[in-house]
Backbone as a ProteinNet text record, in pm:
[ID]
protein_1_A
[PRIMARY]
XXXXXXXXXXXXXXXXXXXXXXXXXXXXXXXXXXXXXXXXXXXXXXXXXXXXXXXXXXXXXXXXXXXXXXXXXXXXXXXXXXXXXXXXXXXXXXXXXXXXXXXXXXXXXXXXXXXXXXXXXXXXXXXXXXXXXXXXXXXXXXXXXXXXXXXXXXXXXXXXXXXXXXXXXXXXXXXXXXXXXXXXXXXXXXXXXXXXXXXXXXXXXXXXXXXXX
[TERTIARY]
13296.7	13247.2	13203.6	13081.4	13028.6	13110.3	13123.8	13198.9	13115.2	13173	13103	13099.2	13016.2	13000.3	13131.6	13204.2	13331.1	13433.1	13441.2	13536	13498.9	13368.9	13325.1	13357.7	13336.9	13367.7	13517	13597.8	13743	13785.3	13727.1	13759.8	13718.5	13600.2	13551	13635.6	13677.5	13763.3	13897.9	13954.2	14082.9	14072.1	13964.8	13946.5	13925.2	13850.8	13826	13955.4	14038.6	14167	14253	14257.3	14337.2	14286	14154.9	14097.3	14128.6	14116.6	14146.5	14294.2	14380.2	14525.2	14560.3	14500.7	14528.3	14490.2	14374.3	14333.1	14431.2	14481	14579	14710.4	14755	14880.9	14870.3	14755.8	14736.1	14736.1	14683.1	14673.2	14803.1	14871.8	14987.6	15120.7	15117.3	15239.9	15261.3	15327.2	15344.9	15436.9	15546.4	15645.8	15590.7	15512.5	15462.2	15361.5	15273.2	15165.6	15219	15187.6	15231.3	15121.4	15161	15063.1	14968.3	15019.1	14935	14825.9	14859.6	14760.7	14656.3	14698.4	14603.9	14508	14563.7	14481.3	14379.9	14423.7	14333.1	14220.6	14254.9	14154.2	14055.3	14103.1	14016.9	13946.6	13978.2	13918.9	13947.2	14073.1	14118.1	14252.7	14301.3	14431	14543.8	14662.9	14780.1	14802.8	14783.9	14800.7	14704.2	14583.1	14485.4	14534	14589.3	14643.1	14751.7	14842.3	14952.7	14905.3	14794.7	14739.6	14696.1	14644.2	14598.6	14710.3	14798.7	14906.1	15038.7	15113.8	15239.3	15340.8	15337.8	15428.7	15346.9	15395.5	15323.9	15298.9	15395.1	15383	15258.4	15216.9	15101	14969.3	14971.2	14851.5	14817.7	14920.5	14899.7	14895.8	14987.5	14991.6	14919.7	14791.1	14715.7	14669.5	14691.7	14649.1	14768.2	14874.1	14996.3	14974.8	14896.8	14873.9	14803.2	14706.7	14634.4	14726.8	14815.8	14910.4	15006.6	15053.2	15146.4	15084.9	14956.8	14892	14825.2	14824.4	14744.5	14783.5	14909	14949.6	14938	14970.5	14956.8	14811	14721	14578.8	14533.2	14585.4	14551.8	14597.6	14716.4	14770.8	14687.9	14656.1	14579.3	14440.9	14383.7	14247.4	14244.1	14357.5	14359.5	14265	14221.4	14123.3	14190.6	14110.5	14162.4	14220.9	14341.3	14408.3	14478.2	14474	14533.9	14665.1	14765.1	14894.4	14892.8	14998	15009.4	15016.5	15098	15112.5	14982.2	14912.5	14785.8	14684	14683.4	14589.3	14621.1	14749.3	14789.6	14755.8	14787.2	14758.7	14608.7	14531.4	14385.6	14331.6	14378.8	14330.6	14372.1	14494.6	14540.2	14461.7	14434.2	14354.4	14213.9	14158.1	14024	14025	14129.7	14139.2	14155.7	14237.4	14260	14132.6	14069.9	13946.8	13836.6	13834.1	13733.7	13769.2	13881.1	13929.8	13930.5	13997.6	13997.7	14100.2	14062.7	14160.2	14275.6	14255.4	14361.6	14487.4	14470	14586.3	14611.3	14557.8	14585.8	14502.2	14394.7	14312.8	14199.9	14239.7	14141.7	14204.7	14123.8	14176.6	14273.7	14259.8	14346	14479.1	14506.9	14629.8	14755.6	14753.8	14871.6	14901.3	14796.8	14817.2	14868.9	14816.7	14859.5	15008.6	15051.8	15191.2	15282.9	15231.5	15311.9	15351	15257.8	15287.7	15400.3	15394.8	15496	15632.6	15635.7	15764.4	15831.8	15754.3	15812.5	15856.2	15827.2	15861.1	15947.6	16072.3	16164.9	16111.1	16051.1	16000.3	15891.8	15806.8	15701.4	15759.6	15858.9	15923.1	15989.4	16052.8	16117.6	16014.6	15903.5	15798.8	15734.9	15716.3	15659.5	15751.9	15882	15979.4	15973	15959.8	15951.5	15827.9	15716	15593.1	15611.3	15676.1	15700.6	15789.3	15889.6	15977.8	15903	15816.4	15735.6	15643	15585.7	15496.7	15572.7	15696.1	15777.7	15808.8	15847.7	15876.7	15753.9	15640.8	15515.6	15475.4	15492.1	15458.2	15550	15676.9	15771.1	15727.3	15689.3	15642.9	15515	15422.8	15296.5	15320.3	15406.5	15436.3	15500.1	15589.7	15653.9	15550.6	15457.3	15353.3	15259.9	15219.1	15123.5	15184.6	15314.5	15381.7	15440.1	15435.9	15495.5	15645.6	15708.1	15851.8	15929.7	16042.7	16128	16209.1	16252	16332.4	16461.4	16493.3	16612.9	16589.4	16468.6	16434.4	16429.7	16503.3	16509.5	16394.7	16321.6	16220.2	16109.3	16054.2	15949.5	15994.7	16117.4	16168.6	16185.6	16230	16247.8	16113.3	16015.1	15882.1	15820.9	15836.3	15783.8	15844.1	15973.6	16039.3	15979.8	15948.3	15890	15748.6	15668.6	15531.4	15529	15621.2	15631.8	15674.9	15761.2	15803.5	15683.6	15598.9	15479.6	15393.5	15369.4	15282.7	15343.2	15470.4	15533.1	15549.1	15578.7	15592	15458	15352.9	15218.8	15182.5	15204.7	15168.8	15249.3	15378.2	15463.1	15419.3	15386.8	15345	15212.9	15118	14989.6	15009.7	15095.5	15122.3	15178	15272.5	15330.9	15225.2	15140.7	15038.7	14932.1	14896.8	14795	14846.4	14978.6	15033.8	15027.3	15000.1	14984.6	14840.7	14759.9	14618.8	14537.4	14573.9	14496.2	14372	14271.2	14148.8	14175.9	14125.1	14148.8	14109.6	13997.5	13954.2	14052.1	14110.5	14208.8	14336.4	14380.8	14500	14473.7	14352.9	14315.2	14334.8	14290.8	14303.2	14450	14532.8	14675.1	14745.1	14698.5	14758.6	14732.9	14619.6	14591.7	14691	14727.7	14828	14962.5	14996.2	15121.8	15124.1	15013.4	15006.1	15029.2	14970.8	14992.3	15139.4	15203.9	15345.2	15431.8	15399.4	15476.2	15453.9	15332	15306.7	15388.9	15402.7	15481.9	15628.7	15675	15814.6	15839.7	15732.3	15748	15773.5	15868	15900.9	15800.9	15812.5	15720.1	15726.3	15845.3	15857.2	15776.9	15777	15698.9	15549.8	15511.5	15370.8	15305.7	15385.2	15328.8	15363	15405.9	15442.8	15321.1	15316.4	15211.8	15071.6	15054.3	14920.8	14835.2	14715.9	14627.4	14564.7	14589.7	14534.9	14388.7	14315	14175.1	14168.2	14071.5	14058.3	13986.7
6603.3	6729.4	6707	6754.5	6736.5	6816.2	6760.1	6826	6939.5	7058.3	7172.8	7167.8	7250.9	7253.9	7287.2	7386	7426.9	7313.7	7247.3	7137.1	7021.7	6994.8	6885.2	6914.1	7038.8	7075.3	7063.8	7103.9	7093.7	6947	6864.5	6721.3	6659.5	6696.2	6641.5	6688.6	6813.6	6865.6	6794.3	6776.6	6706	6563.8	6494	6356.5	6351.2	6448.8	6452.3	6472.5	6565.2	6588.5	6462.9	6398.6	6276.8	6165.4	6148.2	6042.6	6065.3	6190	6222.7	6200.7	6244.3	6225.5	6077.2	5998.6	5855.1	5790.4	5828.4	5774.2	5807.5	5931	5972.4	5897	5880.6	5809.8	5662.6	5601.7	5461.2	5442.9	5542.8	5532.4	5569	5672	5724.7	5712	5677.4	5670.2	5795.5	5781.8	5894.1	6001.2	5960.5	6056.4	6137.5	6075	6140.2	6249.8	6226	6320.4	6435.6	6558.5	6675.4	6723.8	6803.3	6861.6	6953.2	7022	7110.5	7030.7	6912.5	6827.3	6777.2	6747.3	6707.3	6821.6	6942.3	7059.9	7084.2	7071.3	7093	6990.3	6863.7	6757.7	6775.4	6828.7	6849	6983.9	7064.7	7198.2	7286.5	7284.2	7371.7	7430.1	7526.8	7586.6	7498.1	7519.2	7446.4	7479.2	7605.4	7645.2	7571.3	7547.3	7472.9	7330.9	7269.7	7134	7133.3	7229.4	7234	7272.7	7343.7	7375.2	7248.7	7154.1	7027.7	6923.6	6928.6	6828	6900.2	6931.5	7007	6942.5	6808.6	6739.8	6648.3	6631.4	6553.7	6409.9	6352.8	6212.9	6188.4	6288.4	6270.1	6269.6	6308.4	6294.6	6147.5	6063.2	5919.3	5847.5	5882.6	5822.9	5916.4	5936.7	6039.2	5997.7	5872.5	5825.6	5805.1	5882.3	5867.6	5888.1	5990.4	6017.8	5901.6	5842.2	5728.3	5608.2	5588.4	5476.9	5495.9	5618.5	5647.8	5611.6	5635.9	5614	5477.4	5396.7	5273.4	5178.3	5137.4	5042	5103.9	5231.1	5299.3	5299.1	5319.1	5317.7	5182.4	5077	4942	4923.9	4974.7	4961.2	5041.4	5164.5	5248.9	5193.6	5121.7	5070	4924.8	4873.6	4733.6	4713.7	4591	4557.6	4532.3	4531.8	4497.5	4356.8	4342.7	4213	4178.8	4268.6	4243.6	4320	4255.4	4320.3	4400.5	4481.8	4560.2	4469.4	4364.5	4272.6	4200.8	4157.2	4087.2	4176.9	4304.4	4398.1	4418.3	4431.3	4449.2	4325.4	4208.1	4083.3	4064.4	4098	4084.4	4176.1	4299.6	4395	4354.6	4307.9	4265	4143.7	4050.9	3933.1	3975	4073.3	4120.8	4181.6	4257.6	4316.6	4209.5	4109.8	4001.8	3919	3882.5	3803.5	3879.9	4011.4	4094	4133	4079.2	4109.8	4262.1	4330.2	4475.9	4537.2	4645.9	4718.7	4775.2	4790.6	4842.6	4756.9	4627.5	4538.8	4493.8	4568	4540.7	4432	4391.7	4283.6	4338.8	4388.5	4432	4416.5	4394.2	4360.3	4462.6	4590.8	4692.3	4711.9	4630.7	4649	4633.2	4538.5	4516.2	4640.7	4704.2	4825.7	4939.5	4947.8	5050.1	5035.8	4912.6	4888.5	4909.9	4883.5	4903.3	5049.9	5140.2	5283	5318.4	5260.8	5288.7	5234.7	5111.1	5049.3	5118.9	5184.6	5251.9	5394.9	5444.8	5584	5589.1	5629.6	5637.4	5731.1	5842.3	5939.3	5878.5	5794	5729.5	5624.5	5552.4	5452.5	5521.6	5634.2	5709.2	5763.4	5813.4	5866.9	5756.2	5638.9	5526	5482.5	5481	5446.5	5549.2	5675.6	5781.6	5762.8	5729.1	5705.1	5587.2	5482.5	5365.8	5400.6	5484.1	5525.1	5613.2	5699.2	5781.9	5694.9	5593.2	5501.9	5427.5	5385.9	5316.5	5407	5531	5624.7	5655.9	5671.1	5700	5582.9	5460.7	5341.8	5328.4	5358.7	5354.1	5449.4	5569.6	5668.8	5622.9	5567.1	5518.6	5406.7	5312.4	5201.2	5250.2	5347	5402.2	5466.1	5538.1	5602.9	5500.3	5402	5302.6	5210.5	5186.2	5097.4	5173.8	5306.4	5386	5368.1	5353.3	5329.1	5453.3	5431	5541.9	5591.3	5716.7	5773	5693.1	5661.9	5584.1	5434.4	5389.6	5247.2	5206	5103.7	5060.3	4967.5	4915.6	4815.8	4864.4	4985.9	5029.9	5026.4	5067.1	5065	4924.3	4833.3	4694.4	4628.7	4654.8	4598.4	4657.5	4789	4855.5	4795.1	4765	4703.9	4569.4	4489.7	4357.9	4368.1	4458	4473.2	4534.5	4624.8	4681.9	4575.5	4485.6	4374.6	4287.9	4257.6	4177.2	4247.1	4376.2	4451.1	4462.4	4500.6	4520.2	4388.4	4280.3	4149.6	4102.8	4122.8	4086.7	4164.8	4296.7	4379.8	4342.4	4316.1	4279.2	4145.7	4050.8	3918.3	3927.9	4000	4016.9	4086.5	4188	4257.8	4165.5	4081	3985.7	3889.7	3841.5	3745.2	3809.6	3934.5	4001.8	4034.7	4053.8	4078.3	3953.1	3837.9	3712.6	3694.5	3799.6	3798.7	3691.6	3664.1	3571.7	3642.2	3565.4	3621.9	3671.5	3790.1	3844.1	3746.6	3677	3582.9	3468.8	3422.9	3314.5	3361.3	3480.8	3538	3559.9	3600.8	3623.9	3497.8	3385.8	3259.2	3224	3240.6	3209	3310.2	3435.8	3539.9	3512.9	3454.2	3418.7	3314.9	3222.3	3121.8	3189.6	3284.9	3359.5	3434.6	3497.2	3568.7	3473.9	3356.1	3257	3219.8	3202.3	3164.9	3276.4	3400.4	3512.6	3526.9	3505.1	3512.9	3407	3288.2	3181.8	3221.5	3314.6	3356.8	3466.7	3528.4	3636.1	3578.3	3638.6	3591.2	3637.3	3581.5	3613	3761.1	3820	3961.2	4049.5	4012.3	4089.1	4065.9	3940.6	3905.2	3955.1	3976.6	4017.3	4160.5	4239.5	4377.4	4468.1	4557.2	4659.8	4598.5	4503.7	4446.6	4550.3	4574.6	4676.2	4621.1	4692	4650	4691.7	4622.4	4657.2	4790.2	4870	5001.4	4990.2
6890.4	6836	6691.8	6660.1	6526.1	6425.3	6307.1	6201	6142.7	6134.8	6079.2	5927.4	5869.5	5724.5	5654.5	5707.4	5645.8	5649.9	5765.9	5780.1	5687.2	5674.5	5588.4	5442.2	5399.2	5261.3	5233.1	5330.5	5312.9	5303.6	5388.8	5386	5252.8	5204.7	5078.7	4960.7	4964.5	4857.7	4856.7	4974.2	4984.9	4931.5	4968.3	4922.7	4771.6	4718.5	4574.5	4497.2	4543.7	4477.4	4480.9	4597	4611.2	4521.4	4515	4431.5	4284.5	4239.7	4099.7	4070.6	4162.9	4144.9	4139.1	4227.9	4230.4	4098.1	4044.8	3915.9	3805.3	3805.7	3704.8	3721.7	3845.5	3870.9	3829.8	3858.5	3821.7	3670.5	3600.6	3454.4	3384	3434.9	3361.3	3435.4	3563	3640.3	3723.1	3836	3928.1	3871.3	3811.5	3762.3	3645.8	3560.3	3439.3	3469.1	3565.4	3595.5	3681	3643.4	3718.8	3812.9	3910.4	4002.3	3926.7	3826.2	3744.3	3673.8	3627.1	3559.8	3658.5	3779.7	3883.7	3913.2	3926.8	3955.7	3844.6	3721.3	3608.3	3608	3632.4	3632.7	3747.1	3859.3	3976.4	3973.2	3871.2	3855.6	3977.1	4021.7	4129.8	4088.4	4163.9	4133.2	4187.5	4133.1	4182.8	4329.5	4366.3	4506.1	4598	4549.8	4629.6	4654	4551.1	4567.5	4674.1	4666.1	4762.3	4902.9	4911.9	5044.5	5117.2	5041.6	5101.5	5106.4	5007.8	4997	4971.7	5078.1	5063.8	4970.9	4961.1	4869.3	4778.1	4657.6	4556.4	4603.2	4675.2	4717.9	4802.3	4878	4965.7	4889.5	4763.4	4680.7	4660.9	4657.1	4638	4771.9	4860	4994.2	5090.4	5064.3	5135.1	5273.6	5309.6	5441.6	5534.8	5509.3	5588.2	5736.5	5774	5916.5	5984.2	5914.8	5971.7	5987.8	5891.1	5898.3	6015	6034.5	6143.4	6279	6294.2	6423.8	6436.3	6331.2	6331.8	6444.9	6452.2	6556.2	6694.7	6705.7	6834.4	6878.8	6783.4	6815.3	6866.3	6807	6854.7	6999.1	7028.8	7164.4	7264.5	7230.2	7322.3	7351.3	7255.3	7272.9	7320.4	7370	7414.5	7532.7	7547.8	7649.8	7784.7	7888.6	8021.4	8018.3	8069.8	8071	7940.6	7844.8	7713.8	7701	7645.9	7625.6	7495.8	7477.8	7355.1	7232.5	7240.9	7127.9	7097.8	7201.9	7182.6	7113.4	7149.9	7088.3	6940.2	6908.7	6769.5	6687.2	6740.8	6669.4	6649.3	6750.4	6740	6630	6627.9	6528.7	6387.1	6372.1	6240.3	6192.2	6283.2	6244.8	6201.9	6272.4	6236.6	6096.1	6064.3	5930.9	5823.9	5854.4	5757.5	5739.1	5847.8	5839.5	5767.6	5787.1	5722.4	5580.1	5529.9	5394.6	5374.8	5465.5	5468.2	5373.1	5305.7	5222.9	5305.2	5438.5	5524.7	5518.2	5489.8	5480.7	5336.3	5241.1	5100.6	5036.7	5102.6	5048.4	4960.9	4843.4	4744.9	4606.3	4504.8	4372	4313.8	4347	4288.5	4357.9	4460.5	4537.6	4451.9	4359.4	4274.8	4191.1	4136.6	4057.4	4145.2	4266.9	4361.8	4392.3	4420.5	4454	4333.4	4215	4093.1	4079.1	4110	4103.5	4200.5	4321.4	4422.9	4381.9	4336.1	4301.6	4184.4	4099.6	3982.7	4011.3	4132.9	4165.5	4291.1	4275.4	4389.3	4497.3	4456.4	4553.7	4641.7	4583.8	4662.2	4756.5	4710.4	4797.3	4916.2	4890.7	4998.6	5097.2	5044.3	5131.4	5213.6	5153.9	5226.7	5339.7	5312.6	5416.6	5529.5	5494.2	5594.3	5682.7	5621	5696.5	5792.4	5745.4	5829.6	5949.1	5927.3	6036.7	6137	6086.6	6175.6	6259.8	6197.1	6268.9	6378.8	6349.2	6448.2	6565.9	6537.7	6645.7	6728.9	6662.4	6732.6	6821.3	6769.9	6848.1	6969.5	6952.5	7064.6	7175.3	7135.9	7233.5	7302	7225.7	7282	7381.7	7346.9	7436.4	7565.9	7554.2	7673.3	7765.5	7707	7787.3	7850.2	7773.7	7822	7927	7916.1	8011.7	8129.9	8123.6	8229.9	8237.2	8120.5	8115.7	8156.8	8221.8	8262	8142.6	8149.8	8042.2	8025.4	7903.5	7875.4	7868.5	7902.2	7894.3	7747.2	7711.7	7572.3	7533.8	7632.8	7603.8	7509.5	7527.5	7433.9	7288.1	7262.5	7126.2	7073	7160.2	7118.4	7088.1	7173	7150.6	7023.8	7005.8	6886.3	6759.6	6765.6	6649.9	6614.2	6715.5	6692.2	6633.8	6689.4	6640.9	6500.9	6474.6	6340.3	6240	6284.1	6198.2	6159.8	6256	6227.3	6122.5	6143.8	6052.8	5913.4	5905.4	5774.3	5699.2	5772.2	5708.1	5653.6	5731.1	5685.4	5559.2	5561.3	5447.2	5322.6	5340.5	5227.1	5168.2	5255.5	5208	5131.9	5188.1	5120.4	4986	4984.5	4859.2	4752.4	4791.4	4695.7	4642.1	4732.3	4690.4	4602.1	4631.5	4552.1	4412.2	4397.3	4263.8	4176.7	4237.1	4161.4	4113.3	4134.6	4092.6	4165.9	4289.6	4371	4426	4459.3	4515.5	4656.8	4695.1	4829.1	4941.2	4924.9	5027.9	5046.6	4938	4943.6	5012.6	4977.2	5040.8	5189.8	5223.5	5363.4	5447.1	5397	5472	5497.4	5395.9	5412.4	5502.5	5497.8	5581.5	5729.7	5762.6	5902.2	5952.1	5866.4	5902.3	5926.2	5839.5	5854.6	5987.7	6024.2	6151.7	6268.8	6262.7	6369.5	6379.3	6264.6	6264.1	6321.5	6289.3	6343.1	6493.2	6538.3	6682.3	6757.1	6698.9	6761.5	6776.5	6693	6698.3	6801.1	6850.2	6947.7	7086.7	7159	7293.5	7397.9	7516.6	7624.7	7664.1	7660.5	7697.3	7602.4	7476.1	7377.7	7399.4	7413.6	7423.5	7552.9	7655.4	7785.5	7825.1	7727.5	7759.6	7759.4	7859.2	7869.6	7875.3	7965.8	7987.3	8059.4	8008.9	8069.2	8196.4	8307.2	8435.4	8447.6	8531.1	8556.5	8629.2	8593.3	8656.7	8791.7
[MASK]
+++++++++++++++++++++++++++++++++++++++++++++++++++++++++++++++++++++++++++++++++++++++++++++++++++++++++++++++++++++++++++++++++++++++++++++++++++++++++++++++++++++++++++++++++++++++++++++++++++++++++++++++++++++

């Protein structure tokens, strides 16, 4: 369905507020900047800010919903004959090879992470997003595999795939804080992905293989 004018304006306003807030947080720190200051800089009311972002943390971590669904989306879009793990690994490799900002491969990543590490509220919100993503992935795997209620396997597989993703992101973050070039980090990250795949067992690698229709 095509996006209507009203929806597009709302999306653009939300993105503008988030971009302005992010710039302020990067310059002054998350704790120092108030929502009122964000509203003033964006030339909107405080209520407008809260209408788009119910909590201050989401002004900075504004892509939380996309992060929650990311691994699940990879699983749902897997190819015929491809397992859930294979689909996730393929997508992550594509992001790494493409030096994608989705996996932190951009020069400003170190500054972005510095804001998070200095603010307890942001660290807590990031952990919450990660837990939501894990729960969502568990549910997706159960649906895609046709698992029976009470089956522990979807949760176990989700834990392994989440480990791959979080370990990759943490490693890239550490390397980018060393001011390394994104392309250089990308090459080493591909090696890390291969090493992590070697550690995954057959049950993980062959779970939820998509059958031919």
